[in-house]
PDB file of C-alpha atoms in Angstrom:
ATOM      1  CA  UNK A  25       0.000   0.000   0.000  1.00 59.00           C
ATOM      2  CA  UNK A  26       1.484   3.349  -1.280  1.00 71.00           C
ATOM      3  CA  UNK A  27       2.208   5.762   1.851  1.00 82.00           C
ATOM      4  CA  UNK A  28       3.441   8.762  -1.045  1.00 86.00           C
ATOM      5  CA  UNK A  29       0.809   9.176  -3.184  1.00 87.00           C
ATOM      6  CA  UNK A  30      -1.138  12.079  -1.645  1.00 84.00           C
ATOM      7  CA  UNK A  31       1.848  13.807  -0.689  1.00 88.00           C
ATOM      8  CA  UNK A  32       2.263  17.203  -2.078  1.00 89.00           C
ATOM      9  CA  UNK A  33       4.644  18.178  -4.672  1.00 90.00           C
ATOM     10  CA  UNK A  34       7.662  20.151  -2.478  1.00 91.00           C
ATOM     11  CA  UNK A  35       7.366  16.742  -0.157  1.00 92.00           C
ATOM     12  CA  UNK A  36       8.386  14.556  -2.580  1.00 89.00           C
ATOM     13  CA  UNK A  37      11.212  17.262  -3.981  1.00 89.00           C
ATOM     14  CA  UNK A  38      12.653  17.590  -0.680  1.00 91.00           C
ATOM     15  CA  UNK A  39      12.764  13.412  -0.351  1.00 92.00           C
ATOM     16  CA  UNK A  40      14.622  12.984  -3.169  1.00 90.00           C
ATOM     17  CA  UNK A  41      16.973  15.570  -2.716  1.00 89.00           C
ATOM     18  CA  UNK A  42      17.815  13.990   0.764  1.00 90.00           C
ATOM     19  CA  UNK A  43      18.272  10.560  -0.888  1.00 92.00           C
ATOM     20  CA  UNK A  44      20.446  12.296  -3.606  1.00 91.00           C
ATOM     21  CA  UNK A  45      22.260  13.447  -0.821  1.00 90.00           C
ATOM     22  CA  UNK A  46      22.772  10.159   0.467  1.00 91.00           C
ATOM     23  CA  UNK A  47      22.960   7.826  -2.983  1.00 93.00           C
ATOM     24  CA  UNK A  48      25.286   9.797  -4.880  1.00 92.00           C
ATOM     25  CA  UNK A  49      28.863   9.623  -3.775  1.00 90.00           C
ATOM     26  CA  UNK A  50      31.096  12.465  -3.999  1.00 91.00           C
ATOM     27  CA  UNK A  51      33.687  12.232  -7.060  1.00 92.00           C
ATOM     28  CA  UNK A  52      37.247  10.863  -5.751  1.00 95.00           C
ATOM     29  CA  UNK A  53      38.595  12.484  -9.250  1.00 97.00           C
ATOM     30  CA  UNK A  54      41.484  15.005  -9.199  1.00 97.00           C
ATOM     31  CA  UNK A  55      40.273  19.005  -9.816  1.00 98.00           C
ATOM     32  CA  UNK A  56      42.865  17.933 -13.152  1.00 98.00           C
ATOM     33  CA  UNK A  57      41.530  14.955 -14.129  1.00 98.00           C
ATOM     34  CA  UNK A  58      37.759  16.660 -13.689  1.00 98.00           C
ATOM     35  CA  UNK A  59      39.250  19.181 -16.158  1.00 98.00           C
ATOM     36  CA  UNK A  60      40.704  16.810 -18.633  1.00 98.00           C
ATOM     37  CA  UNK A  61      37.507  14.954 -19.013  1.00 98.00           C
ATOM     38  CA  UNK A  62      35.805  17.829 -19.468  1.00 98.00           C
ATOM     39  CA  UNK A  63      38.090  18.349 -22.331  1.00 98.00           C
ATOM     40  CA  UNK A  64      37.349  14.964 -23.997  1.00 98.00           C
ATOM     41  CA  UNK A  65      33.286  14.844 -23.226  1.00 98.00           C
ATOM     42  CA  UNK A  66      33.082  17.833 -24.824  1.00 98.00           C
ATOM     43  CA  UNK A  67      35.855  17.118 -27.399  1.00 97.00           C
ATOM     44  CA  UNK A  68      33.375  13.966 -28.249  1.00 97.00           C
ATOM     45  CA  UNK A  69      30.262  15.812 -27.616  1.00 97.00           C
ATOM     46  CA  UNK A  70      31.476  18.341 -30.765  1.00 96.00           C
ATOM     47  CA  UNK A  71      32.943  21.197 -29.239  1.00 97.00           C
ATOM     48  CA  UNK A  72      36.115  20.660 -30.803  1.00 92.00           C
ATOM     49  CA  UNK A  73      36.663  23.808 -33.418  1.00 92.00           C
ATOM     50  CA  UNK A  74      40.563  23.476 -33.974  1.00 92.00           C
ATOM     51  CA  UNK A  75      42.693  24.694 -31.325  1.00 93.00           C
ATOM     52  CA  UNK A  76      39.946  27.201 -30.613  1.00 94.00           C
ATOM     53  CA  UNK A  77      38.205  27.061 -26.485  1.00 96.00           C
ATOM     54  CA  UNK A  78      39.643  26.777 -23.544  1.00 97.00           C
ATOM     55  CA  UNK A  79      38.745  25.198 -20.492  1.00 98.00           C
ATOM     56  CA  UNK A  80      39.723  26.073 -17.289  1.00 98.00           C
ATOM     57  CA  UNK A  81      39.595  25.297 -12.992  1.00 98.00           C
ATOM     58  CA  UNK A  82      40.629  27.224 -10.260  1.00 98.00           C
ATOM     59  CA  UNK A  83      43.891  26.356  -8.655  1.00 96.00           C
ATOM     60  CA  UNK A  84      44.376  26.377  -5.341  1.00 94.00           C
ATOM     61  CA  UNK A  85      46.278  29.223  -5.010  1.00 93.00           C
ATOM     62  CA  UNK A  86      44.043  32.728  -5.486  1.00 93.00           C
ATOM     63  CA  UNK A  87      44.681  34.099  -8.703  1.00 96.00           C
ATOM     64  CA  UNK A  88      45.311  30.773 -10.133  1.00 98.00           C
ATOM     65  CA  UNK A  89      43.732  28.412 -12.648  1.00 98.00           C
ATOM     66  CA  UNK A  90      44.465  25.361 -14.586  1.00 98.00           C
ATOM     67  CA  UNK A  91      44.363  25.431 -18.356  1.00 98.00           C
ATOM     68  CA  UNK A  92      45.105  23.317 -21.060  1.00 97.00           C
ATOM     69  CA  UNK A  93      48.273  23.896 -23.037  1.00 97.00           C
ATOM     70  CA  UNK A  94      48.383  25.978 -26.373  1.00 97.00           C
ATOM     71  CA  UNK A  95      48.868  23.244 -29.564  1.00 97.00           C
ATOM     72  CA  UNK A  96      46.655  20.455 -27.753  1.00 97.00           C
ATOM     73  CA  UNK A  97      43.112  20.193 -28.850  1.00 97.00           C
ATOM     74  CA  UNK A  98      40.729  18.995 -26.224  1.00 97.00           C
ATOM     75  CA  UNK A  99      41.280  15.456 -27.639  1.00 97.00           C
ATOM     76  CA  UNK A 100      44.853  15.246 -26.539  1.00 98.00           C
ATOM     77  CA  UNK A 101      44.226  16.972 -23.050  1.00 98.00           C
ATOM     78  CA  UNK A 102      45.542  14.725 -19.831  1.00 98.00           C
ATOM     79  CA  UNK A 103      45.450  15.713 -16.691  1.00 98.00           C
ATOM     80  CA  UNK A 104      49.635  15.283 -16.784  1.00 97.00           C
ATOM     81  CA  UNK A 105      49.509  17.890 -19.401  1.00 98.00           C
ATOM     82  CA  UNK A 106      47.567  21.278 -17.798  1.00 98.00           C
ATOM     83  CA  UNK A 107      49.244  24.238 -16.689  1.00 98.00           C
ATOM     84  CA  UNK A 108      48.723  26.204 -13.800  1.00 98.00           C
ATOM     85  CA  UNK A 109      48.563  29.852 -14.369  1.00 98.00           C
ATOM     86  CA  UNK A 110      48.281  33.333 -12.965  1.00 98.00           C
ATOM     87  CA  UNK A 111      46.254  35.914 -13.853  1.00 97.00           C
ATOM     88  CA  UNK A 112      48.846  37.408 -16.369  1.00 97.00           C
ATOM     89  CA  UNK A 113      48.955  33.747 -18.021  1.00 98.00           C
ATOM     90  CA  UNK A 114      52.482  33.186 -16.253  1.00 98.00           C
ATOM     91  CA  UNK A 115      53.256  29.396 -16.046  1.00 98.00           C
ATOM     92  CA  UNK A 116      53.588  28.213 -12.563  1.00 98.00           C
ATOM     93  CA  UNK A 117      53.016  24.922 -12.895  1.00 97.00           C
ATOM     94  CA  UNK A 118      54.100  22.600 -16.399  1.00 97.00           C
ATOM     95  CA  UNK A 119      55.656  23.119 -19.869  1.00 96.00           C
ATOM     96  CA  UNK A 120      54.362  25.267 -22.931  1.00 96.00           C
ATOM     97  CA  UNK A 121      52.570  28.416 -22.578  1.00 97.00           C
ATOM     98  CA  UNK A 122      48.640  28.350 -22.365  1.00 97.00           C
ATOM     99  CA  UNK A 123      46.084  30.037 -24.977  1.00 96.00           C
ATOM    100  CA  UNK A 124      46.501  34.123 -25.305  1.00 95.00           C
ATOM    101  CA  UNK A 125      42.648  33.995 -25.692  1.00 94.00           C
ATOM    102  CA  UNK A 126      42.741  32.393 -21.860  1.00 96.00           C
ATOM    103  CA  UNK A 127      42.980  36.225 -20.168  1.00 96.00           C
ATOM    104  CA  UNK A 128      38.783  36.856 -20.130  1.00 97.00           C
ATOM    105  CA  UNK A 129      38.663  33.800 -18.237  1.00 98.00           C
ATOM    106  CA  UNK A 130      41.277  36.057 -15.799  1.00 97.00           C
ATOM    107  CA  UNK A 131      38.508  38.553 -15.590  1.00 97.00           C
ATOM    108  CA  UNK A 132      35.700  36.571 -15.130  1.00 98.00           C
ATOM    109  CA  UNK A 133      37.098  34.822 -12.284  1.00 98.00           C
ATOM    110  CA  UNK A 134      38.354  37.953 -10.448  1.00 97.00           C
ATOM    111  CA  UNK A 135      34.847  39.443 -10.743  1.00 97.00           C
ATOM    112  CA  UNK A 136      33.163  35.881 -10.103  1.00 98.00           C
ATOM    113  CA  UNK A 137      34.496  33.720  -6.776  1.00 97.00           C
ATOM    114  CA  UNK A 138      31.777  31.823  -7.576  1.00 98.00           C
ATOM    115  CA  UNK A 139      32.875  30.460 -10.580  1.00 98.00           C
ATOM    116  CA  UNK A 140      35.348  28.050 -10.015  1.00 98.00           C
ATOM    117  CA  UNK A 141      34.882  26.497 -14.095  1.00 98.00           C
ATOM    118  CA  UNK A 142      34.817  28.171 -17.262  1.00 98.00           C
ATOM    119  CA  UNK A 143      34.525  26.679 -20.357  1.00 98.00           C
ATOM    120  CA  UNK A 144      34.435  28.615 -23.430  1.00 98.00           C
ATOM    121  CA  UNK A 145      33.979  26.590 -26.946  1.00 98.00           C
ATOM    122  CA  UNK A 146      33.150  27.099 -30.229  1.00 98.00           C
ATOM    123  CA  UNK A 147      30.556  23.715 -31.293  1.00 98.00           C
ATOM    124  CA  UNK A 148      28.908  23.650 -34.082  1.00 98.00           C
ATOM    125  CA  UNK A 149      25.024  24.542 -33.084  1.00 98.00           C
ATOM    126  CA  UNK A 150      25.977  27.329 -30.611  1.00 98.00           C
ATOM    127  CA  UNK A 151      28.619  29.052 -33.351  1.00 98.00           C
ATOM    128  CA  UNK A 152      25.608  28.810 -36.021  1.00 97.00           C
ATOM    129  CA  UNK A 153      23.122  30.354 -33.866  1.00 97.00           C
ATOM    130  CA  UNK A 154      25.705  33.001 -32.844  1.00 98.00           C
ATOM    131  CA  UNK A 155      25.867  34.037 -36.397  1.00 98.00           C
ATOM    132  CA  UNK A 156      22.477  34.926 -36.426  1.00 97.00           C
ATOM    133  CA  UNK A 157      22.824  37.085 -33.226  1.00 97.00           C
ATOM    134  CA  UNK A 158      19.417  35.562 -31.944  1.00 95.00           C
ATOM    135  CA  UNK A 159      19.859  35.155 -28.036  1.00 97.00           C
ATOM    136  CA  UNK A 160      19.150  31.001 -26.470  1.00 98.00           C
ATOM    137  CA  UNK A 161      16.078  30.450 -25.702  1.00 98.00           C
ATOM    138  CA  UNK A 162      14.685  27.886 -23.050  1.00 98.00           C
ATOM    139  CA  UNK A 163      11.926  26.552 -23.979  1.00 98.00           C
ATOM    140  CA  UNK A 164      12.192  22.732 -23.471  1.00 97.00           C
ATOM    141  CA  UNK A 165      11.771  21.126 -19.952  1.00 96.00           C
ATOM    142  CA  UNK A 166      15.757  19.140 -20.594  1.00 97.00           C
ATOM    143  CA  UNK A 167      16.872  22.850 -21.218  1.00 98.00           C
ATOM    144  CA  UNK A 168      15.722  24.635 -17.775  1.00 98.00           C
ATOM    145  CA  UNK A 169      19.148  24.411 -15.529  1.00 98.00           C
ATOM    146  CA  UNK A 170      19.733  27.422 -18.451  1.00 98.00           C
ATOM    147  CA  UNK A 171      16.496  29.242 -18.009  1.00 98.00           C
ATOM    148  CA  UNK A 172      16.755  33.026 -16.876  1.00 98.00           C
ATOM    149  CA  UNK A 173      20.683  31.854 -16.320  1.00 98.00           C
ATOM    150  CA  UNK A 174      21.980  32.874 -20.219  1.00 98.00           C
ATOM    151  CA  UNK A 175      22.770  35.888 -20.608  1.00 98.00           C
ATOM    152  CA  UNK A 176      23.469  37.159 -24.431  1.00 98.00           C
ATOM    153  CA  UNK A 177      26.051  39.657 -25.632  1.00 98.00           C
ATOM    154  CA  UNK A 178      24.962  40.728 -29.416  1.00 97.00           C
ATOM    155  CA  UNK A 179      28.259  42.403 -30.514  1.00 95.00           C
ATOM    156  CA  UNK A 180      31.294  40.417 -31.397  1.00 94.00           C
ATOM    157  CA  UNK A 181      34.314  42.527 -29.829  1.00 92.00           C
ATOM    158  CA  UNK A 182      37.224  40.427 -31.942  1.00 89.00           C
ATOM    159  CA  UNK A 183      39.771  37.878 -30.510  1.00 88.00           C
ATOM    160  CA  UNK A 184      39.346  37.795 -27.172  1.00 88.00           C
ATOM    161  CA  UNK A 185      43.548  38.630 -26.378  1.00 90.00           C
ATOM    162  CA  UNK A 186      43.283  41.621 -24.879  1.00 89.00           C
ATOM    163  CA  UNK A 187      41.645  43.240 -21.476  1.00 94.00           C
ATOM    164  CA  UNK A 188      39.392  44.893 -23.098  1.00 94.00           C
ATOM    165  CA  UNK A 189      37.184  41.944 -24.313  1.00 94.00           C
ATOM    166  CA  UNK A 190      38.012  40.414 -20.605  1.00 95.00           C
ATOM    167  CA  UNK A 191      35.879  43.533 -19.608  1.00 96.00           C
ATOM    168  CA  UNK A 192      33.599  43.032 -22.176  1.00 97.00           C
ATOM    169  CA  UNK A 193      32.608  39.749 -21.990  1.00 97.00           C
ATOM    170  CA  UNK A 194      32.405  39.530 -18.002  1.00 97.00           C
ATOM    171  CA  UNK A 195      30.631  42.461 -18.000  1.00 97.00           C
ATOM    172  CA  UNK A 196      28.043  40.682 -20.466  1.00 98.00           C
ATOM    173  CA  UNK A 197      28.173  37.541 -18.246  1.00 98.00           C
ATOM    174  CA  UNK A 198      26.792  39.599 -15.573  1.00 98.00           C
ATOM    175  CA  UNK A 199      26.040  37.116 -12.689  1.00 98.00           C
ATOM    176  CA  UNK A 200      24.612  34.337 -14.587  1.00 98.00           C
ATOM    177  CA  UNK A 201      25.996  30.996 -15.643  1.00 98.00           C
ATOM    178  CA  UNK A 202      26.345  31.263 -19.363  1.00 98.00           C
ATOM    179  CA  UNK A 203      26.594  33.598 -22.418  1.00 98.00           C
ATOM    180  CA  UNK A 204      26.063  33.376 -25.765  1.00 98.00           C
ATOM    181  CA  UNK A 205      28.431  35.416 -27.434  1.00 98.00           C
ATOM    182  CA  UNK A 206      27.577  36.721 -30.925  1.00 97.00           C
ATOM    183  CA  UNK A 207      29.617  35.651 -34.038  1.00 97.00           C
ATOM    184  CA  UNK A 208      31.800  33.725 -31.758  1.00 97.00           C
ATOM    185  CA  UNK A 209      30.613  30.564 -29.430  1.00 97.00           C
ATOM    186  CA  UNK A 210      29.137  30.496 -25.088  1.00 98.00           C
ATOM    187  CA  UNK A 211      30.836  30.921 -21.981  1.00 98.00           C
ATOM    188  CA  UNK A 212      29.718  28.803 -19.239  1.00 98.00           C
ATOM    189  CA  UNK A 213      30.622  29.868 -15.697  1.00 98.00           C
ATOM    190  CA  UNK A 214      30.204  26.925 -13.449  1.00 98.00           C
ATOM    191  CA  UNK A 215      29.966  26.505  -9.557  1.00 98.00           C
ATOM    192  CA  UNK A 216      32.005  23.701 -10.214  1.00 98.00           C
ATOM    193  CA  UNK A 217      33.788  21.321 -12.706  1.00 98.00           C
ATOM    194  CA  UNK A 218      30.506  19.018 -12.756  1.00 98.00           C
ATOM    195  CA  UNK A 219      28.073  21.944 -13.228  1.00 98.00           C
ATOM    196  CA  UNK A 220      30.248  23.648 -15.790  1.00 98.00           C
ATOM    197  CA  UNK A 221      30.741  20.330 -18.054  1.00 98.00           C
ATOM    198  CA  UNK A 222      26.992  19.371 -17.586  1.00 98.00           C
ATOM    199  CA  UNK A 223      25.952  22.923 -18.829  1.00 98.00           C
ATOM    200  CA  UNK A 224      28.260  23.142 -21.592  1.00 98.00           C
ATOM    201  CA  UNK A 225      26.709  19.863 -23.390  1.00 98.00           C
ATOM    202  CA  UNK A 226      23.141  21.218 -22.328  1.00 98.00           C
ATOM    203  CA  UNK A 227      23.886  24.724 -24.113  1.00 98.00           C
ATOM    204  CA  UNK A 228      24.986  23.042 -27.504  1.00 98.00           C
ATOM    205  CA  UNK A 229      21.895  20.758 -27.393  1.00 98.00           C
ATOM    206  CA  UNK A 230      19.714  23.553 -26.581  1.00 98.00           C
ATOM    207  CA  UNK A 231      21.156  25.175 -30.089  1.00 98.00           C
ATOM    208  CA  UNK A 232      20.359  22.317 -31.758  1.00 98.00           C
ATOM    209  CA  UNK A 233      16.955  22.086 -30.315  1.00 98.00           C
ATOM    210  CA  UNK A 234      16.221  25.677 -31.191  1.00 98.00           C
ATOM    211  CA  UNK A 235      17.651  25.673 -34.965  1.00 98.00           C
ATOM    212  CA  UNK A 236      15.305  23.128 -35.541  1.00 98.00           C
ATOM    213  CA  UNK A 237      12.228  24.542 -33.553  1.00 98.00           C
ATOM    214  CA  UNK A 238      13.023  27.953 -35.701  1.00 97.00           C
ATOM    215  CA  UNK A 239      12.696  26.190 -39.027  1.00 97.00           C
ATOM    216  CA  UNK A 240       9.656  24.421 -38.045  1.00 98.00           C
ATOM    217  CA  UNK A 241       7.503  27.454 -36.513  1.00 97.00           C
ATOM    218  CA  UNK A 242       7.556  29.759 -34.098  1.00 97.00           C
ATOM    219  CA  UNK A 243       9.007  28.901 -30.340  1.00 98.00           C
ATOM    220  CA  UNK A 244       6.230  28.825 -27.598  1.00 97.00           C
ATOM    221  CA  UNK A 245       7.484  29.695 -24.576  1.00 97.00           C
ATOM    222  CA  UNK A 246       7.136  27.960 -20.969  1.00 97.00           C
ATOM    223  CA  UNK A 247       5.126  28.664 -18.246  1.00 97.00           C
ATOM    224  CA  UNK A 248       7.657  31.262 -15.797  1.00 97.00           C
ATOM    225  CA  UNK A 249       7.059  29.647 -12.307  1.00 97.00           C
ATOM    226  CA  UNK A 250       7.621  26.009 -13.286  1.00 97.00           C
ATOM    227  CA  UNK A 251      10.450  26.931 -15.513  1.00 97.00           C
ATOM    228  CA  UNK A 252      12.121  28.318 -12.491  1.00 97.00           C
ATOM    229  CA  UNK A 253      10.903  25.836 -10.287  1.00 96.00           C
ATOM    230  CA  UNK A 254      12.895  23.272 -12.880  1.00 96.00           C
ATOM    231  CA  UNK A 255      15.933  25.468 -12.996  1.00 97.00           C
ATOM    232  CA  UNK A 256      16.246  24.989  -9.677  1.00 96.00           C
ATOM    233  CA  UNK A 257      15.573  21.632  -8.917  1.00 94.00           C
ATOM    234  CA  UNK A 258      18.049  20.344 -12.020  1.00 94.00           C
ATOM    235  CA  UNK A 259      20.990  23.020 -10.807  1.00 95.00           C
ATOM    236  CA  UNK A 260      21.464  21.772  -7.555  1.00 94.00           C
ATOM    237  CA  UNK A 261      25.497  20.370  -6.837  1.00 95.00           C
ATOM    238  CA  UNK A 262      24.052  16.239  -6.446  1.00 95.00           C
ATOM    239  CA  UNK A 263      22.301  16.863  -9.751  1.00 95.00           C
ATOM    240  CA  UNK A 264      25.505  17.835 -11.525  1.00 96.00           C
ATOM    241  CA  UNK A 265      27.777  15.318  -9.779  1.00 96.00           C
ATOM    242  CA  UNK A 266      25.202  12.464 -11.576  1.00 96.00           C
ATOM    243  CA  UNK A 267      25.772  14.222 -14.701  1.00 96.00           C
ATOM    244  CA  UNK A 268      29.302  14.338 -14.342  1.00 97.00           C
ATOM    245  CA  UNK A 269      29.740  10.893 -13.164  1.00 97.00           C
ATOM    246  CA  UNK A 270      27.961   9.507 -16.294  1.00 97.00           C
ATOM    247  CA  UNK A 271      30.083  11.534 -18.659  1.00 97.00           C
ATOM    248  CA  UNK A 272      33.261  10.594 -16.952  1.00 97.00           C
ATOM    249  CA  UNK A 273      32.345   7.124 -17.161  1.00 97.00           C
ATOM    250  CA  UNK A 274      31.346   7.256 -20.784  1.00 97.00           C
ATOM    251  CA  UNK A 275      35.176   9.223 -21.699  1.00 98.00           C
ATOM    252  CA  UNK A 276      37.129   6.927 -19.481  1.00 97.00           C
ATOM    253  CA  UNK A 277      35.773   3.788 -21.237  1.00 97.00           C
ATOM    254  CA  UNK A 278      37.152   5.875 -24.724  1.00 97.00           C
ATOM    255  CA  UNK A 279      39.515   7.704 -23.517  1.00 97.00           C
ATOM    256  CA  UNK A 280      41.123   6.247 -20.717  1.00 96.00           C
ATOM    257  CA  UNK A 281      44.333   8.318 -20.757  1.00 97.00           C
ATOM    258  CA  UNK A 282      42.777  11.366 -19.952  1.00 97.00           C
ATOM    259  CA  UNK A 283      43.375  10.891 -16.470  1.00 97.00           C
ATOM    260  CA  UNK A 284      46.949  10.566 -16.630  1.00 94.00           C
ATOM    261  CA  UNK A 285      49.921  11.898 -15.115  1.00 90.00           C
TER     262      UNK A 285
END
């Protein structure tokens, strides 16, 4: 005999969020070897443009972050191979020098301590709907950890090398978790590695999704309240470790390198 099924929606929530809590076992991963999956889910997932992107972790140091080395694309990333740099893209840690384009990620994370992940890629879906300057739109129950959380910035300043677009496009990212950045690709600013990865596959898809919604008819949007209400419920830190894990699992059985020394 069923002792939930008159229970009230925020009930139920609150259950499962304790059992999350419970069931799903902190990741015993490295912050590095977090980072160099990342690099290969989304390498797999199509973000890979080239050497174009970066993907980056705070260090644990302030004023540090990990980054991936310029020359490697995300397929060849290990956690062996990252640097650790400052804010001025000094090398304190490993061999190479990292990506010029890595100083807005400088600036978001001094106006962010938040954000402890940033990934910034170019994929395929996101760069197309970028070049028709038309903002994300949520309107798909899979897309809501995004709702309300992307912000948009509709002119492209050039290559992102210089403090000026560091100013730009933090400014633009405001306090939200991802940007879509006209004529160029998305930022995703993550409360962690898992949230940041998990949100950077859901922003490509949600291009994908929307591309095809836009050639079919016109977008309806979803209801406000239960759109945030899903936000909310799909952001929290359990939710993205599950993600994660399944990702990491999936990489590891291709890729199993990434998580070398």
């Amino acid at each position: 005999m069923s002792s939930t099924l008159d229970e009230p929606k925020e009930v139920l929530m609150r259950r499962a969020l304790d059992n999350m809590s419970q069931h799903i076992a902190d990741s015993t991963l490295t912050i590095r070897q977090k980072v160099a999956l990342t690099c290969r889910a989304l390498f797999d997932a199509g973000h890979d443009s080239g050497l174009a992107g970066q993907i980056t972790a705070r260090g644990d140091h302030t004023a540090t972050y990990l980054t991936q080395r310029l020359g490697l694309g995300f397929d060849e990333v290990t956690a062996g191979n990252l640097l650790l740099v400052d804010e001025d893209l000094n090398v304190l840690d490993g061999d190479g020098m990292a990506n010029p384009a890595n100083r807005f990620h400088s600036w978001i994370y001094r106006a962010r301590p938040d954000v402890q992940c940033i990934v910034h890629t170019h994929p395929f879906h996101v760069a197309a709907l970028s070049m028709l300057k038309v903002p994300l739109v949520v309107s798909h129950m899979d897309l809501t950890p995004l709702y309300d959380d992307c912000a948009f910035m509709p002119d492209w300043p050039g290559i992102p090398v210089g403090n000026e677009e560091g100013e730009i496009i933090s400014a633009a990212l405001g306090d939200k978790r991802a940007v879509l950045l006209a004529h160029h690709g998305h930022v995703i600013a993550g409360t962690s590695v898992e949230e940041a990865c998990s949100l950077a596959m859901l922003i490509e898809r949600g291009a994908k999704l929307q591309l095809a919604a836009m050639a079919a008819g016109t977008i309806a949007p979803i209801p406000e309240t239960l759109a945030r209400e899903a936000h909310d419920w799909t952001l929290t830190p359990k939710r993205s470790q599950a993600n994660f894990a399944y990702y990491a699992r999936q990489t590891l059985s291709r890729h199993p390198d990434a998580v070398t020394d």
